[in-house]
Structures are given as structure tokens and as C-alpha cells.
């Protein structure tokens, strides 16, 4: 049982490398879905494993064992293993909850400020122009979705480049990329090894929006130029906005521009192999955590005399 519950805690350590390979070998939209889904499952399984270790440790204490009405001893790993594992799990879960609550409060505050600022400005469709000397543009989720752009950013681009930029931000809203970014933020607070995956998911969202914008305007070179010029203009911008509000100026822009201009041949076999590894990692984590929890439940029922050993 202990070995089964350890595996969900170790599997997230291999996801950062797999996520980078998935983004390099899969279509950006496919990589976004695959990596985010895998990160969420691995985060949930790791939390379940930590919770199981806490319960195991508590049931080794006479005070909590009395509530279980055990008629037989609860067979688990030795106390020298169970007790430190439970204490460590309590500390890890407490840190996860604390950092997650702080992040939620910070992001909620930034979201309210951004929505209030956008609500004060007249909107043309989904476009909201903010008079500001700082070049910036980003997709703001909510009801309704908004594309927020500053006057300084508009002055930095010509007409076709503006259309490409708007198409990019509109792709973020239409693709629901804020959900993926929020899920990545949540997973990053559940396991330290998933923090680098948050950057990969953000890059995948930007790459997916880049491809959608290029398809919309029908010119990959124009899209690449618009993204590069917007990033250069907005490099010194420090506009406060929530982390799940995607923007064309974020991420490794040179890598994104190279991807738009490269037109490198795809590698379907390598892509299928990486996708298979992500699926295997997800299934293995879910299966081992479920098996570990089921074994723990069986041992509790045996200790209560409800089942035969």
C-alpha cells in the first residue's frame, strides 16, 4: 500500500520533461489539452496520496483509532515509516493550501481591478481601449469577454499588425485558454514538480493563439511581425493583470516567432509516442492512487471486522 501511494508523488517529477517534448512534437492546441489534463490528474492523485498518508498516521494513534471501532490491529507499514510520512504530509498539505489561498486572493484582486478598469471604458464589440502610456494588450475573461488594449500599444503597430494582435487575443477568449492557465496555476500549488509545467502550458496557449491568429489573417509572417513588435513595445510594461489573462507579449517570444516562420516538417510518430507517454503517466498515476486507496479501505474494514483478511 505504501509503495502504491508513493508512486503518485513521484510521477509528477517526469512531467516537466514530457511537457516540453509534447509542445515540440504535437500541435500547440493538442499539447495544451494533453499537458494540462495530465498535470491536473497528477496533481489530484498526489493530493489523494498525501491525504491517505495523513489518515494512515492518524489511525495509528489510539485516540483516532477508537473512532474507527477497530476489533483487530490495523496492518500498515511500521510506525517509524508511517508517523514521519503522515507528519510530512500534513506539513506539505498545509503549505499547499496556504500558497493556493494566497494565489487565489491575489488573482481575484487583480481580476476585479482589470474588469473594473475595462468596465469604465467604452467598448467596440469585444475591444476595450484604455488610454495609457504603457503598451499592453491582453485577453480578459468574464461576461462578456474583453480584449483590452492600450492606446500606446495601438500606436506601436500598423493596421494589419493590429488585426493580427486582436485575432491572437480573440483566440485566447474563444479557446477558453484562461481555464487552462487557471488549472496550471492550481496544479503548480499541489506539487512542486508541476511548477515548471505551468510555464509550458502558458507557452502552449500562446502558440495555439499564434496559430489561430495566423489562420485568421492568412499571413504567418504578418502574425510573427505583429507579435514581435508588440512584445518589444510592451517589454517594459508592468500592467497589473491576473495570471490567467493571456497576452501576446508573454512567454519566449523569439521561440514563438521562429515557430510561425519555421514551417518545420511534423514528426507524427514522435508526437504519437509523446502522447502515449502522457496517457500512460496519467493512467498509471490514477490507477496506483486508486489501488492504494482501495487497499487502505480494505485494511480498515478488516480491522473493523467487516471483512476477512
Short mmCIF file of C-alpha atoms in Angstrom, two decimals:
data_model
loop_
_atom_site.label_atom_id
_atom_site.label_comp_id
_atom_site.label_asym_id
_atom_site.label_seq_id
_atom_site.Cartn_x
_atom_site.Cartn_y
_atom_site.Cartn_z
CA UNK A 1 0.00 0.00 0.00
CA UNK A 2 2.76 2.45 0.92
CA UNK A 3 4.62 1.77 -2.34
CA UNK A 4 1.43 2.30 -4.34
CA UNK A 5 0.83 5.67 -2.67
CA UNK A 6 4.43 6.77 -3.22
CA UNK A 7 4.19 6.45 -7.00
CA UNK A 8 1.63 9.29 -7.47
CA UNK A 9 4.03 11.53 -5.54
CA UNK A 10 6.96 10.64 -7.82
CA UNK A 11 5.28 10.66 -11.24
CA UNK A 12 4.85 14.49 -11.40
CA UNK A 13 8.65 14.74 -11.46
CA UNK A 14 8.74 13.34 -15.00
CA UNK A 15 6.02 15.62 -16.39
CA UNK A 16 8.12 18.78 -16.99
CA UNK A 17 10.36 16.97 -19.49
CA UNK A 18 7.39 15.22 -21.11
CA UNK A 19 5.50 18.52 -21.35
CA UNK A 20 8.36 20.20 -23.21
CA UNK A 21 8.59 17.28 -25.62
CA UNK A 22 4.83 17.32 -26.16
CA UNK A 23 4.89 21.01 -27.10
CA UNK A 24 7.77 20.41 -29.51
CA UNK A 25 6.16 17.43 -31.23
CA UNK A 26 2.40 17.97 -31.04
CA UNK A 27 0.18 20.69 -32.44
CA UNK A 28 0.00 23.53 -29.88
CA UNK A 29 -3.71 23.05 -29.20
CA UNK A 30 -3.28 19.28 -28.75
CA UNK A 31 -0.28 19.82 -26.48
CA UNK A 32 -2.29 22.33 -24.42
CA UNK A 33 -5.07 19.84 -23.80
CA UNK A 34 -2.77 16.86 -23.18
CA UNK A 35 -0.32 18.55 -20.83
CA UNK A 36 -2.99 20.40 -18.84
CA UNK A 37 -5.10 17.28 -18.43
CA UNK A 38 -2.11 15.24 -17.32
CA UNK A 39 -1.00 17.95 -14.86
CA UNK A 40 -4.45 18.18 -13.28
CA UNK A 41 -4.74 14.40 -12.87
CA UNK A 42 -1.24 14.09 -11.43
CA UNK A 43 -1.91 16.95 -9.02
CA UNK A 44 -5.15 15.37 -7.84
CA UNK A 45 -3.55 11.95 -7.38
CA UNK A 46 -0.67 13.43 -5.40
CA UNK A 47 -3.12 15.18 -3.07
CA UNK A 48 -5.06 11.94 -2.64
CA UNK A 49 -1.85 10.11 -1.73
CA UNK A 50 -0.90 12.77 0.81
CA UNK A 51 -4.37 12.62 2.32
CA UNK A 52 -4.12 8.83 2.58
CA UNK A 53 -0.80 9.11 4.41
CA UNK A 54 -2.39 11.54 6.86
CA UNK A 55 -5.29 9.16 7.53
CA UNK A 56 -2.97 6.21 7.99
CA UNK A 57 -0.92 8.15 10.50
CA UNK A 58 -3.99 9.33 12.40
CA UNK A 59 -5.44 5.83 12.65
CA UNK A 60 -2.21 4.63 14.24
CA UNK A 61 -2.98 6.94 17.17
CA UNK A 62 -5.24 5.40 19.87
CA UNK A 63 -7.43 8.50 20.06
CA UNK A 64 -8.41 8.32 16.38
CA UNK A 65 -8.35 4.53 16.23
CA UNK A 66 -11.11 4.48 18.85
CA UNK A 67 -13.43 6.28 16.42
CA UNK A 68 -12.80 3.52 13.88
CA UNK A 69 -14.12 0.86 16.27
CA UNK A 70 -11.30 -1.50 15.35
CA UNK A 71 -11.60 -5.07 16.59
CA UNK A 72 -8.27 -6.06 15.03
CA UNK A 73 -4.98 -4.19 14.65
CA UNK A 74 -4.69 -2.04 11.53
CA UNK A 75 -1.95 -3.59 9.41
CA UNK A 76 0.18 -0.88 7.85
CA UNK A 77 3.86 -0.13 7.45
CA UNK A 78 5.92 0.20 10.66
CA UNK A 79 5.32 3.25 12.81
CA UNK A 80 8.82 4.56 12.09
CA UNK A 81 7.69 4.95 8.46
CA UNK A 82 4.02 5.82 8.87
CA UNK A 83 4.34 8.55 11.50
CA UNK A 84 7.04 10.64 9.73
CA UNK A 85 5.21 10.20 6.41
CA UNK A 86 1.96 11.43 7.99
CA UNK A 87 3.66 14.40 9.66
CA UNK A 88 5.38 15.36 6.43
CA UNK A 89 2.12 15.02 4.52
CA UNK A 90 0.35 17.33 6.96
CA UNK A 91 3.05 19.95 6.50
CA UNK A 92 3.00 19.66 2.72
CA UNK A 93 -0.79 19.90 2.56
CA UNK A 94 -0.74 22.94 4.85
CA UNK A 95 1.82 24.70 2.63
CA UNK A 96 -0.17 23.81 -0.49
CA UNK A 97 -3.38 25.21 0.98
CA UNK A 98 -1.65 28.39 2.18
CA UNK A 99 0.04 29.16 -1.15
CA UNK A 100 -3.13 28.29 -3.07
CA UNK A 101 -5.29 30.60 -0.96
CA UNK A 102 -2.77 33.42 -1.36
CA UNK A 103 -2.70 32.90 -5.12
CA UNK A 104 -6.50 32.83 -5.39
CA UNK A 105 -6.83 36.04 -3.38
CA UNK A 106 -4.12 37.79 -5.41
CA UNK A 107 -5.54 36.67 -8.75
CA UNK A 108 -9.10 37.56 -7.73
CA UNK A 109 -7.99 41.04 -6.71
CA UNK A 110 -6.14 41.58 -9.99
CA UNK A 111 -9.14 40.27 -11.94
CA UNK A 112 -11.54 42.66 -10.21
CA UNK A 113 -9.23 45.59 -10.87
CA UNK A 114 -8.87 44.65 -14.54
CA UNK A 115 -12.63 44.17 -15.01
CA UNK A 116 -13.37 47.46 -13.26
CA UNK A 117 -10.87 49.29 -15.44
CA UNK A 118 -12.31 47.72 -18.59
CA UNK A 119 -15.87 48.48 -17.48
CA UNK A 120 -15.12 52.18 -17.24
CA UNK A 121 -14.10 52.39 -20.89
CA UNK A 122 -16.38 52.35 -23.93
CA UNK A 123 -16.14 49.09 -25.85
CA UNK A 124 -16.44 48.47 -29.57
CA UNK A 125 -17.71 44.90 -29.65
CA UNK A 126 -15.26 42.91 -27.55
CA UNK A 127 -12.50 45.53 -27.90
CA UNK A 128 -11.79 47.88 -24.99
CA UNK A 129 -9.24 50.65 -25.48
CA UNK A 130 -7.54 52.04 -22.37
CA UNK A 131 -5.78 55.39 -22.53
CA UNK A 132 -2.34 54.59 -21.12
CA UNK A 133 1.29 55.42 -21.96
CA UNK A 134 2.25 51.78 -21.31
CA UNK A 135 1.92 49.48 -24.35
CA UNK A 136 -0.13 46.44 -23.41
CA UNK A 137 -2.80 44.11 -24.77
CA UNK A 138 -4.40 41.03 -23.24
CA UNK A 139 -7.48 38.84 -23.31
CA UNK A 140 -9.69 39.42 -20.28
CA UNK A 141 -12.14 36.59 -19.50
CA UNK A 142 -15.53 37.17 -17.95
CA UNK A 143 -19.01 38.06 -19.09
CA UNK A 144 -18.60 39.38 -21.67
CA UNK A 145 -15.06 38.58 -22.76
CA UNK A 146 -12.93 41.61 -23.50
CA UNK A 147 -9.80 42.35 -25.50
CA UNK A 148 -8.05 45.10 -23.55
CA UNK A 149 -5.51 47.19 -25.47
CA UNK A 150 -3.85 50.45 -24.53
CA UNK A 151 -3.51 53.48 -26.77
CA UNK A 152 0.28 53.17 -26.56
CA UNK A 153 0.09 49.64 -28.00
CA UNK A 154 -2.17 50.81 -30.81
CA UNK A 155 0.35 53.48 -31.72
CA UNK A 156 3.13 50.88 -31.80
CA UNK A 157 1.50 48.79 -34.56
CA UNK A 158 0.19 49.47 -38.02
CA UNK A 159 -3.30 48.48 -39.19
CA UNK A 160 -2.62 44.88 -40.33
CA UNK A 161 -0.50 44.21 -37.26
CA UNK A 162 -3.31 45.40 -35.03
CA UNK A 163 -5.70 42.98 -36.70
CA UNK A 164 -3.25 40.13 -36.13
CA UNK A 165 -2.87 41.13 -32.48
CA UNK A 166 -6.63 41.32 -32.00
CA UNK A 167 -7.02 37.90 -33.66
CA UNK A 168 -4.46 36.47 -31.25
CA UNK A 169 -6.22 37.82 -28.16
CA UNK A 170 -9.62 36.83 -29.51
CA UNK A 171 -8.32 33.27 -29.98
CA UNK A 172 -7.46 33.19 -26.28
CA UNK A 173 -11.01 34.06 -25.30
CA UNK A 174 -12.67 31.81 -27.85
CA UNK A 175 -10.41 28.90 -26.91
CA UNK A 176 -11.06 29.33 -23.19
CA UNK A 177 -7.33 29.48 -22.53
CA UNK A 178 -7.93 31.14 -19.16
CA UNK A 179 -9.29 27.81 -17.91
CA UNK A 180 -6.07 26.05 -18.88
CA UNK A 181 -3.94 28.73 -17.24
CA UNK A 182 -6.02 28.59 -14.06
CA UNK A 183 -5.73 24.79 -14.00
CA UNK A 184 -1.96 25.07 -14.44
CA UNK A 185 -1.79 27.52 -11.54
CA UNK A 186 -3.83 25.16 -9.37
CA UNK A 187 -1.65 22.16 -10.23
CA UNK A 188 1.52 24.13 -9.54
CA UNK A 189 0.39 24.65 -5.94
CA UNK A 190 -0.37 20.96 -5.45
CA UNK A 191 3.09 19.60 -6.26
CA UNK A 192 6.42 21.47 -6.57
CA UNK A 193 7.46 19.44 -9.62
CA UNK A 194 4.46 20.80 -11.54
CA UNK A 195 5.57 24.43 -11.27
CA UNK A 196 7.72 24.30 -14.46
CA UNK A 197 4.75 22.75 -16.27
CA UNK A 198 2.84 25.98 -15.66
CA UNK A 199 5.30 27.80 -17.95
CA UNK A 200 4.95 25.13 -20.64
CA UNK A 201 1.15 25.33 -20.53
CA UNK A 202 1.30 29.12 -20.87
CA UNK A 203 3.61 28.76 -23.87
CA UNK A 204 1.27 26.17 -25.40
CA UNK A 205 -1.66 28.57 -25.00
CA UNK A 206 0.30 31.35 -26.70
CA UNK A 207 1.41 29.04 -29.51
CA UNK A 208 -2.19 27.90 -30.03
CA UNK A 209 -3.37 31.52 -30.21
CA UNK A 210 -0.50 32.33 -32.60
CA UNK A 211 -1.61 29.58 -34.97
CA UNK A 212 -5.25 30.65 -34.75
CA UNK A 213 -4.32 34.28 -35.48
CA UNK A 214 -2.15 33.25 -38.44
CA UNK A 215 -5.02 31.22 -39.86
CA UNK A 216 -7.43 34.13 -39.34
CA UNK A 217 -5.34 36.80 -41.07
CA UNK A 218 -3.94 34.33 -43.60
CA UNK A 219 -0.35 35.51 -43.18
CA UNK A 220 2.08 33.79 -40.81
CA UNK A 221 4.81 36.34 -41.43
CA UNK A 222 2.48 39.23 -40.58
CA UNK A 223 1.40 37.47 -37.40
CA UNK A 224 5.01 36.86 -36.38
CA UNK A 225 5.89 40.51 -37.02
CA UNK A 226 2.89 41.76 -35.03
CA UNK A 227 3.76 39.54 -32.05
CA UNK A 228 7.42 40.58 -32.15
CA UNK A 229 6.66 44.29 -32.36
CA UNK A 230 4.01 44.08 -29.64
CA UNK A 231 6.43 42.23 -27.37
CA UNK A 232 9.17 44.78 -27.97
CA UNK A 233 6.78 47.65 -27.29
CA UNK A 234 5.31 46.07 -24.19
CA UNK A 235 8.59 44.75 -22.77
CA UNK A 236 8.78 47.49 -20.15
CA UNK A 237 5.06 47.39 -19.42
CA UNK A 238 4.05 46.36 -15.92
CA UNK A 239 0.28 46.49 -16.20
CA UNK A 240 -1.27 44.51 -13.32
CA UNK A 241 -3.49 41.71 -14.54
CA UNK A 242 -4.37 38.19 -13.37
CA UNK A 243 -2.04 35.38 -14.41
CA UNK A 244 -4.87 33.63 -16.29
CA UNK A 245 -5.40 36.68 -18.53
CA UNK A 246 -3.33 35.61 -21.54
CA UNK A 247 -1.36 38.16 -23.55
CA UNK A 248 0.52 38.00 -26.83
CA UNK A 249 3.56 39.66 -25.26
CA UNK A 250 4.20 36.89 -22.71
CA UNK A 251 6.38 33.82 -22.96
CA UNK A 252 9.51 33.25 -25.05
CA UNK A 253 8.54 35.45 -27.99
CA UNK A 254 11.59 34.57 -30.17
CA UNK A 255 10.67 30.89 -29.93
CA UNK A 256 7.08 31.64 -30.90
CA UNK A 257 8.15 33.82 -33.84
CA UNK A 258 10.52 31.09 -35.02
CA UNK A 259 7.68 28.56 -34.84
CA UNK A 260 5.48 30.79 -37.01
CA UNK A 261 8.21 31.34 -39.58
CA UNK A 262 9.87 27.93 -39.47
CA UNK A 263 7.21 25.71 -41.06
CA UNK A 264 9.27 22.72 -39.92
CA UNK A 265 8.02 19.29 -41.01
CA UNK A 266 5.97 17.46 -38.44
CA UNK A 267 7.03 14.26 -36.73
CA UNK A 268 3.81 12.26 -36.34
CA UNK A 269 5.50 9.17 -34.91
CA UNK A 270 7.35 11.16 -32.27
CA UNK A 271 4.14 13.04 -31.47
CA UNK A 272 2.20 9.82 -31.01
CA UNK A 273 4.95 8.45 -28.77
CA UNK A 274 4.89 11.52 -26.53
CA UNK A 275 1.08 11.46 -26.38
CA UNK A 276 1.22 7.78 -25.42
CA UNK A 277 3.70 8.55 -22.64
CA UNK A 278 1.47 11.32 -21.29
CA UNK A 279 -1.54 9.00 -21.32
CA UNK A 280 0.47 6.21 -19.67
CA UNK A 281 1.71 8.59 -16.98
CA UNK A 282 -1.83 9.79 -16.30
CA UNK A 283 -3.32 6.29 -16.23
CA UNK A 284 -0.53 4.93 -14.04
CA UNK A 285 -0.90 7.73 -11.51
CA UNK A 286 -4.67 7.32 -11.36
CA UNK A 287 -4.51 3.53 -11.17
CA UNK A 288 -1.88 3.41 -8.42
CA UNK A 289 -3.56 6.05 -6.30
CA UNK A 290 -6.93 4.29 -6.68
CA UNK A 291 -5.37 0.92 -5.87
CA UNK A 292 -3.59 2.35 -2.84
CA UNK A 293 -6.76 3.95 -1.52
CA UNK A 294 -8.76 0.78 -2.16
CA UNK A 295 -6.16 -1.29 -0.30
CA UNK A 296 -6.23 1.14 2.60
CA UNK A 297 -10.03 0.96 2.72
CA UNK A 298 -9.85 -2.85 2.71
CA UNK A 299 -7.38 -2.84 5.60
CA UNK A 300 -9.66 -0.55 7.60
CA UNK A 301 -12.62 -2.86 7.02
CA UNK A 302 -10.52 -5.85 8.07
CA UNK A 303 -9.53 -4.02 11.26
CA UNK A 304 -13.20 -3.27 11.92
CA UNK A 305 -14.04 -6.95 11.47
CA UNK A 306 -16.29 -6.32 8.48
CA UNK A 307 -14.16 -8.33 6.04
CA UNK A 308 -11.86 -11.31 6.28
CA UNK A 309 -8.14 -10.58 5.90
#
